[in-house]
PDB file of C-alpha atoms in Angstrom:
ATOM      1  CA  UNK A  77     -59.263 -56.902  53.742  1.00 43.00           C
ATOM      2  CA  UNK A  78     -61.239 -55.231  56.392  1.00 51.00           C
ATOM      3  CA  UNK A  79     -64.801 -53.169  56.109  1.00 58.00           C
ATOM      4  CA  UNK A  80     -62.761 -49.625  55.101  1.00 61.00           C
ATOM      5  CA  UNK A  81     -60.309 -51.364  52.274  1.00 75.00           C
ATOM      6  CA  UNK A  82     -63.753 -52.767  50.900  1.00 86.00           C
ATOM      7  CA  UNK A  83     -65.770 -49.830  51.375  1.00 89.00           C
ATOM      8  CA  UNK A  84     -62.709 -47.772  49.150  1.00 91.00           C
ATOM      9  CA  UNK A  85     -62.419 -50.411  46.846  1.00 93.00           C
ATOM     10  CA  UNK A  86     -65.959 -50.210  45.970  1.00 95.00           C
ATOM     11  CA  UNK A  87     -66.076 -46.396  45.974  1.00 94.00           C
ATOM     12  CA  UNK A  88     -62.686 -46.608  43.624  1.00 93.00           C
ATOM     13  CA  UNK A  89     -64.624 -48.839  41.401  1.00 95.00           C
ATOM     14  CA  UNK A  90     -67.791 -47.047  41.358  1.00 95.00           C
ATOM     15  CA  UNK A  91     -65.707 -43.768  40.101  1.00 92.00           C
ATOM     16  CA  UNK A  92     -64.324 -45.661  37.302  1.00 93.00           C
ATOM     17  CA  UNK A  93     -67.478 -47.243  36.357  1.00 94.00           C
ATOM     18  CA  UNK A  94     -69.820 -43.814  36.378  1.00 92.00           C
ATOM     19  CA  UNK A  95     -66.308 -42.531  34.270  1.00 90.00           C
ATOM     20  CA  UNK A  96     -66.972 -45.076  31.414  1.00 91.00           C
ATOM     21  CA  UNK A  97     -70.632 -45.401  31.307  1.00 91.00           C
ATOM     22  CA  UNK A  98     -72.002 -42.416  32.737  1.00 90.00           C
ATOM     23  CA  UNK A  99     -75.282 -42.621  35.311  1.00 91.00           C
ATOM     24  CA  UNK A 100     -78.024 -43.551  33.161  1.00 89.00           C
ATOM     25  CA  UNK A 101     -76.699 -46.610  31.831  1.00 90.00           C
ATOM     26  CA  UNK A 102     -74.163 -47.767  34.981  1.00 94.00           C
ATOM     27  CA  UNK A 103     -75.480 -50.992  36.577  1.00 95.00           C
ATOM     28  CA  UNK A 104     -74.045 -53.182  39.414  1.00 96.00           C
ATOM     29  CA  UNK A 105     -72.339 -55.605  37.265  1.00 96.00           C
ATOM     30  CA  UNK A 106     -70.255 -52.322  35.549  1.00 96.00           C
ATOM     31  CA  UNK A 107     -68.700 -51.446  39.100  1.00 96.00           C
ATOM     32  CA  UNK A 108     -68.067 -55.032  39.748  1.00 95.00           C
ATOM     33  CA  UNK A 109     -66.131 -55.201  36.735  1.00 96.00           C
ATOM     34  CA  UNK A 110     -64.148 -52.418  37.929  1.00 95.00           C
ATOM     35  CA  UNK A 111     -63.197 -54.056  41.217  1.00 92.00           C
ATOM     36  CA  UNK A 112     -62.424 -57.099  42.577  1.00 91.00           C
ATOM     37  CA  UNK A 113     -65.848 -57.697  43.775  1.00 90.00           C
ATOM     38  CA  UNK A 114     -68.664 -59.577  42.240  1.00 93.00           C
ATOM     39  CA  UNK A 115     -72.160 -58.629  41.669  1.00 93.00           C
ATOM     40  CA  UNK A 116     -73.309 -60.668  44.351  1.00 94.00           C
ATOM     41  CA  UNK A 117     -70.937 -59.308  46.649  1.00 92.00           C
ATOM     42  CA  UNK A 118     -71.841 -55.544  45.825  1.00 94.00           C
ATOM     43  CA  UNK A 119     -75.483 -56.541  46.923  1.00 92.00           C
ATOM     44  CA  UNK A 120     -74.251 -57.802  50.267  1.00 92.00           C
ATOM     45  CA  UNK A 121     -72.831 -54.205  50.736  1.00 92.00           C
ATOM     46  CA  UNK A 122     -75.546 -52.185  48.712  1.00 94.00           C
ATOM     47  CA  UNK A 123     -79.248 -53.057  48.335  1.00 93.00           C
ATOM     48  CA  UNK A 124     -79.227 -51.466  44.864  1.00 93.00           C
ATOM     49  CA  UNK A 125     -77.408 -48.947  42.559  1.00 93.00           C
ATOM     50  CA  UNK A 126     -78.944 -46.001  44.562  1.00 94.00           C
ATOM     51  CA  UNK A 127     -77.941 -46.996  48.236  1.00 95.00           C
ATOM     52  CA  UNK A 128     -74.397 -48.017  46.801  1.00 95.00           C
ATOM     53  CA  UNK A 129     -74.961 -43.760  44.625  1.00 95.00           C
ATOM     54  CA  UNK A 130     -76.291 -42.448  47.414  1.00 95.00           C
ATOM     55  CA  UNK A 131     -72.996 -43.988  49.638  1.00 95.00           C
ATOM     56  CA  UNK A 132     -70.887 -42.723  46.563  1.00 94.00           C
ATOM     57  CA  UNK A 133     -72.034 -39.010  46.986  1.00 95.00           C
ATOM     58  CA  UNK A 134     -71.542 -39.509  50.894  1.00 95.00           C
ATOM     59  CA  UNK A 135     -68.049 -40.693  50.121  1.00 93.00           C
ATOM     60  CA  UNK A 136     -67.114 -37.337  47.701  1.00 91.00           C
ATOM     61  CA  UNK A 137     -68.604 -35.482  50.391  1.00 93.00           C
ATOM     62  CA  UNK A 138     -66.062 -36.663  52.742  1.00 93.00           C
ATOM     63  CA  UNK A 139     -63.111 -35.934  49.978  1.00 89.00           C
ATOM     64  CA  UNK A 140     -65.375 -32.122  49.107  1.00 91.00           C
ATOM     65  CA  UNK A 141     -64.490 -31.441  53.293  1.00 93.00           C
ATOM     66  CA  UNK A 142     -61.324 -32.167  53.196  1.00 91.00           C
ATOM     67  CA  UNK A 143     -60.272 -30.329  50.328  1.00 89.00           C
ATOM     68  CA  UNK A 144     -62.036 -26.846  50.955  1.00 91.00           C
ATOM     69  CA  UNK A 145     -62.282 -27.000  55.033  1.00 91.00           C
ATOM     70  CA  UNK A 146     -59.948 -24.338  56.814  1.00 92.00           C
ATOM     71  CA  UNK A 147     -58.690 -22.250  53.602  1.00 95.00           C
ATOM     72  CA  UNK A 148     -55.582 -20.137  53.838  1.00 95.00           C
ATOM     73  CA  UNK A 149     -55.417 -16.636  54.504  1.00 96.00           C
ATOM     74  CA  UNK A 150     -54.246 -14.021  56.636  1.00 95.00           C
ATOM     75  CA  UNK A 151     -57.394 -12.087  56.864  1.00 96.00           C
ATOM     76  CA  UNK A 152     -60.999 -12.738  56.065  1.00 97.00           C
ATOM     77  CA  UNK A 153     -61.057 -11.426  52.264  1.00 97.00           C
ATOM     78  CA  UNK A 154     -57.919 -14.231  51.528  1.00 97.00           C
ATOM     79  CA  UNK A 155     -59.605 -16.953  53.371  1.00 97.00           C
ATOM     80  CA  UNK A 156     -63.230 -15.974  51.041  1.00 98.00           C
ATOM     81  CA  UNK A 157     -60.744 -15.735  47.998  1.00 97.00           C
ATOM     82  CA  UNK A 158     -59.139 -18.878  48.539  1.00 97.00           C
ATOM     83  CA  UNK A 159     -62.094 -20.862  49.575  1.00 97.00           C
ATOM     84  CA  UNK A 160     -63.849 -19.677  46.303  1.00 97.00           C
ATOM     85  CA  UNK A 161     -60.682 -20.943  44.439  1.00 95.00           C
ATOM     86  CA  UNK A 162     -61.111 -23.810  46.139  1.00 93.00           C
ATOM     87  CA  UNK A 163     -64.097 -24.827  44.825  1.00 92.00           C
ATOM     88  CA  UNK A 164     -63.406 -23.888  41.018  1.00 91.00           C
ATOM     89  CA  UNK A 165     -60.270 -25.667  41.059  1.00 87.00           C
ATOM     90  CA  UNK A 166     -60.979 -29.192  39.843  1.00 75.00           C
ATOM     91  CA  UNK A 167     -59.580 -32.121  41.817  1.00 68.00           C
ATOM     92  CA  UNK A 168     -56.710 -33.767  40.996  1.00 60.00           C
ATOM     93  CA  UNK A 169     -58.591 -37.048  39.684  1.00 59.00           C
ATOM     94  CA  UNK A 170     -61.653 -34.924  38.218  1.00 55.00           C
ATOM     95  CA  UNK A 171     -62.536 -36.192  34.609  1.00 68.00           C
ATOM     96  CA  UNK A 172     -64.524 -34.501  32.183  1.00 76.00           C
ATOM     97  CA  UNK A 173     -66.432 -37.724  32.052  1.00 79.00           C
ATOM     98  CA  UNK A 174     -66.787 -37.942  35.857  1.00 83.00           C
ATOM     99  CA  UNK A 175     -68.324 -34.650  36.081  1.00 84.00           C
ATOM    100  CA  UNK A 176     -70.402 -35.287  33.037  1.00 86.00           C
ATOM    101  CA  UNK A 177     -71.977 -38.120  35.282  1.00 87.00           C
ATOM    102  CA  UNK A 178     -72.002 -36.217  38.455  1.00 88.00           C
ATOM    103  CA  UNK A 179     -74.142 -33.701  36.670  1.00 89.00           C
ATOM    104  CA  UNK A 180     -76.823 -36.610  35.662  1.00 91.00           C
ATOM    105  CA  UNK A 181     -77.006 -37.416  38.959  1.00 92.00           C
ATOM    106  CA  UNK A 182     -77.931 -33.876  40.123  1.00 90.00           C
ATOM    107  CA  UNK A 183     -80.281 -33.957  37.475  1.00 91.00           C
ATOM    108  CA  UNK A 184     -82.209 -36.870  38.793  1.00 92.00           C
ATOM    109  CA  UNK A 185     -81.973 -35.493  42.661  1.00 93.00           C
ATOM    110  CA  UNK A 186     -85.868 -33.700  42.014  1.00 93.00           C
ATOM    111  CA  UNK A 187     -87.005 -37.374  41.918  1.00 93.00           C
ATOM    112  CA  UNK A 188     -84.551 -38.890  44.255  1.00 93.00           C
ATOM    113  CA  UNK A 189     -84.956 -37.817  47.756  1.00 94.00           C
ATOM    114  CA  UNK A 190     -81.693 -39.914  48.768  1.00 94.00           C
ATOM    115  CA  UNK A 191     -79.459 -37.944  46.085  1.00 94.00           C
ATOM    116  CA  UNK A 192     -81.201 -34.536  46.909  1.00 95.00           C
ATOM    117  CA  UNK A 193     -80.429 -35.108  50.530  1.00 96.00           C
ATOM    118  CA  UNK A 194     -76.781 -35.776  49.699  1.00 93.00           C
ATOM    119  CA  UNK A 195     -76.562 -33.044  47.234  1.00 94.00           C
ATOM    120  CA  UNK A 196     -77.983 -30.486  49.756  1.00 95.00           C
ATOM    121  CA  UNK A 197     -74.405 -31.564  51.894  1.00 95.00           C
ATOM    122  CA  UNK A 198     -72.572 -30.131  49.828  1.00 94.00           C
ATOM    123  CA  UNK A 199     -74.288 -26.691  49.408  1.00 94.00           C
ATOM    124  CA  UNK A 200     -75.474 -26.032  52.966  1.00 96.00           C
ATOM    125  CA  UNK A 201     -71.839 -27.159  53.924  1.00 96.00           C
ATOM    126  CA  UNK A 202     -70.301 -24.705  51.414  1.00 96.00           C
ATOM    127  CA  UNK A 203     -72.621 -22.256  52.771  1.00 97.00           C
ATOM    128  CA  UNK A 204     -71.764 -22.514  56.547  1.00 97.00           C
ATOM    129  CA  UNK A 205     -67.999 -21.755  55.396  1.00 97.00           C
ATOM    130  CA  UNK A 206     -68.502 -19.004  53.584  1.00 98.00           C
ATOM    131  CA  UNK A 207     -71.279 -18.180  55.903  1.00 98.00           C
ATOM    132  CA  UNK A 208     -68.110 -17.779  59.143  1.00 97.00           C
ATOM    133  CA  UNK A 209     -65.758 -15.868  57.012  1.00 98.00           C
ATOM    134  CA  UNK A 210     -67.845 -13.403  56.052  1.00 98.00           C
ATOM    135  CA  UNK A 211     -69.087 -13.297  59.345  1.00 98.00           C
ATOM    136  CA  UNK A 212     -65.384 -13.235  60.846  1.00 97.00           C
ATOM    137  CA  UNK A 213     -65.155 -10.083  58.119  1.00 97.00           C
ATOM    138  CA  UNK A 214     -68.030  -7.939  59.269  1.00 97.00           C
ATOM    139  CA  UNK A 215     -66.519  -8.349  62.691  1.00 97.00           C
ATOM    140  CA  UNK A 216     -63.093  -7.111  61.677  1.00 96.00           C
ATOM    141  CA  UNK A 217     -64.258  -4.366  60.079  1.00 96.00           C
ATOM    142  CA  UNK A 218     -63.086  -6.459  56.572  1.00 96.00           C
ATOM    143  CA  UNK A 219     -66.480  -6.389  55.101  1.00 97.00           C
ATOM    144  CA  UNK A 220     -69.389  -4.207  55.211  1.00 97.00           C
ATOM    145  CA  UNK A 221     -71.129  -4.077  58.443  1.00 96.00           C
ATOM    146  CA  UNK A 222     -74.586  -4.435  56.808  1.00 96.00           C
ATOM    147  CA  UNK A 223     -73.631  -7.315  54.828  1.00 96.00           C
ATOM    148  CA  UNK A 224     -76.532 -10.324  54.988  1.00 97.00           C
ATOM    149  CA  UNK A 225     -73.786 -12.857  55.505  1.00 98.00           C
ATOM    150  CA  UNK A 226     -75.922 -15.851  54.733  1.00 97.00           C
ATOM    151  CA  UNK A 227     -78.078 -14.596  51.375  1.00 98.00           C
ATOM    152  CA  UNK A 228     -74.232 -13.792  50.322  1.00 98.00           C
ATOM    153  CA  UNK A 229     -72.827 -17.313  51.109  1.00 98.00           C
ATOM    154  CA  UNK A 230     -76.188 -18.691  48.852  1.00 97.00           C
ATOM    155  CA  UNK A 231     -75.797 -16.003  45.905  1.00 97.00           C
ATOM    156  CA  UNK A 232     -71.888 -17.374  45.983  1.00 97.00           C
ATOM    157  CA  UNK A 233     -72.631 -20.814  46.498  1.00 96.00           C
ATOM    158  CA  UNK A 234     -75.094 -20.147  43.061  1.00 96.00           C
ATOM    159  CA  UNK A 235     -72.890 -18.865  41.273  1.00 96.00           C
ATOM    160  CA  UNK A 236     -70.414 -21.009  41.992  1.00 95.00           C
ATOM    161  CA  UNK A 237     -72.734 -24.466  41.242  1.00 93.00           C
ATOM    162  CA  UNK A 238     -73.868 -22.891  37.783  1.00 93.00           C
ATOM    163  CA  UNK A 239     -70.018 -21.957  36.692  1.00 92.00           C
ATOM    164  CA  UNK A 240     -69.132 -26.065  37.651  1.00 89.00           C
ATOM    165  CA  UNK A 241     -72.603 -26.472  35.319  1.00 90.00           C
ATOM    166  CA  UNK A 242     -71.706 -24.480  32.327  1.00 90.00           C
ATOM    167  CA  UNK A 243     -67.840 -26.415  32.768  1.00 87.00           C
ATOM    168  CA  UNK A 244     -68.780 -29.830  32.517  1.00 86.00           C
ATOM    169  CA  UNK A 245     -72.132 -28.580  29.756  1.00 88.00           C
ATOM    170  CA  UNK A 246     -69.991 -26.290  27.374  1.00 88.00           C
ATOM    171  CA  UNK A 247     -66.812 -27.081  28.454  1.00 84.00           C
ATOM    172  CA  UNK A 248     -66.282 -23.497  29.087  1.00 86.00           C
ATOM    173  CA  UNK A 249     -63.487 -22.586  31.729  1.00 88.00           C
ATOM    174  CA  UNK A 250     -64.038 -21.495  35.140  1.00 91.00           C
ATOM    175  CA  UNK A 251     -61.827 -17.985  34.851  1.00 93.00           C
ATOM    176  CA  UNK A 252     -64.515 -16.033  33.867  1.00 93.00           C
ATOM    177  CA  UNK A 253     -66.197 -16.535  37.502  1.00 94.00           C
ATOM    178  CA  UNK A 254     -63.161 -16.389  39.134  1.00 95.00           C
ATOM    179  CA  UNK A 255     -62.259 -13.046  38.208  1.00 96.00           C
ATOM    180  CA  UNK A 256     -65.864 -11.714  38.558  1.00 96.00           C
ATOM    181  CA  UNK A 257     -66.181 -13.503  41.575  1.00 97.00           C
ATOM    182  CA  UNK A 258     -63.376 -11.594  43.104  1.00 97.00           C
ATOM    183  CA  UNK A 259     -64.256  -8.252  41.674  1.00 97.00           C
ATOM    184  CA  UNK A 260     -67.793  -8.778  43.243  1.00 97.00           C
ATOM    185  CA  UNK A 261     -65.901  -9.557  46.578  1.00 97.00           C
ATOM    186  CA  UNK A 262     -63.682  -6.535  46.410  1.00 95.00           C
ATOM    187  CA  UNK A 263     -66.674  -3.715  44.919  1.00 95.00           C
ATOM    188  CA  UNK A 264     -70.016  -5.169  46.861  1.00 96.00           C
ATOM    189  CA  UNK A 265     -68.381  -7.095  50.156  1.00 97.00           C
ATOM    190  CA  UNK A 266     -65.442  -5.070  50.666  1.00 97.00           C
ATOM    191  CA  UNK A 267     -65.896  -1.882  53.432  1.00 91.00           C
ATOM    192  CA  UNK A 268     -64.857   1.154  51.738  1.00 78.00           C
ATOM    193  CA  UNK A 269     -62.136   2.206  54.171  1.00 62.00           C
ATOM    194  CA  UNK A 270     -60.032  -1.417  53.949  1.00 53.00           C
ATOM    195  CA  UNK A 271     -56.830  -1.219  51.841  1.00 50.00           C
ATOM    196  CA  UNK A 272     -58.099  -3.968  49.422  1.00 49.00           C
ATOM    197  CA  UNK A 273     -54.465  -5.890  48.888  1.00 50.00           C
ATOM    198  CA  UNK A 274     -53.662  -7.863  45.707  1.00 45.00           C
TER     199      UNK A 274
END
């Protein structure tokens, strides 16, 4: 088995574990009893539970990229729409539990510069792609042509992080935002003279 089959293997069994026992009470010998893997060989690969977390959250990252990157769309309002879809639309493999643990890591990021520095990935990278549509959209003549384009990708990329909150917190679905999300899109982005299509 080479470095990548281990490094998946590990990542594999790290999902499962944080799945059963959540963040706050996961511990190396959990993942190792979700893999192949012993303890000991888990600390050849990871110091401790937060350099093999902190590789964990680098790992979703890369899966988070290649999900969203390049949405579909024939103009810049389909691409937003679909790219905010995107990101409400739970993976294939997302648990309830999963998330549930997800969210206890976010919760400890304040105190852990190594998860906050991960974390922040995600946004800023959510940001930059929202941040070049809308962009591409005030160039077009799609969106408004005093649109901030970056204080919008942030007030979306808000929105969107407290609707994935209130989900995996309340268990409340994501529709709500999704339709206001796209009436915001089509009443405050939107320029007036575009034929706003369904």
């Amino acid at each position: 088995m080479n470095d990548g089959d281990t490094a998946d293997d590990i990542m594999d069994a790290t999902y499962r574990a944080l799945c059963t026992h959540g963040y706050a009470d996961l511990t190396m010998q959990d993942i190792a009893d979700e893999s192949d893997k012993s303890k000991a060989a888990l600390h050849y690969h990871y110091d401790s539970k937060h350099d093999l977390l902190c590789a964990f959250l680098e790992y979703l990252y890369d899966g988070f990229v290649d999900r969203i990157e390049d949405p579909d769309g024939e103009t810049p309002h389909e691409r937003l729409l679909t790219l905010i879809d995107s990101v409400l639309d739970k993976p294939d493999d997302g648990s309830e539990e999963f998330g549930t643990a997800i969210l206890e890591i976010r919760a400890h990021a304040p105190y852990e510069p190594g998860f906050r520095e991960r974390l922040t990935e995600f946004d800023d990278y959510l940001v930059d792609e929202l941040e070049v549509i809308l962009e591409d959209g005030i160039t077009d003549g799609t969106f408004k042509s005093d649109l901030d384009a970056e204080e919008t990708a942030r007030f979306i990329v808000t929105v969107l992080t407290g609707a994935a909150t209130e989900r995996v917190t309340t268990g409340r679905p994501v529709e709500c935002t999704r339709r206001m999300l796209a009436e915001y899109v089509e009443t405050h982005l939107l320029d007036g003279q575009q034929e706003v299509t369904a």
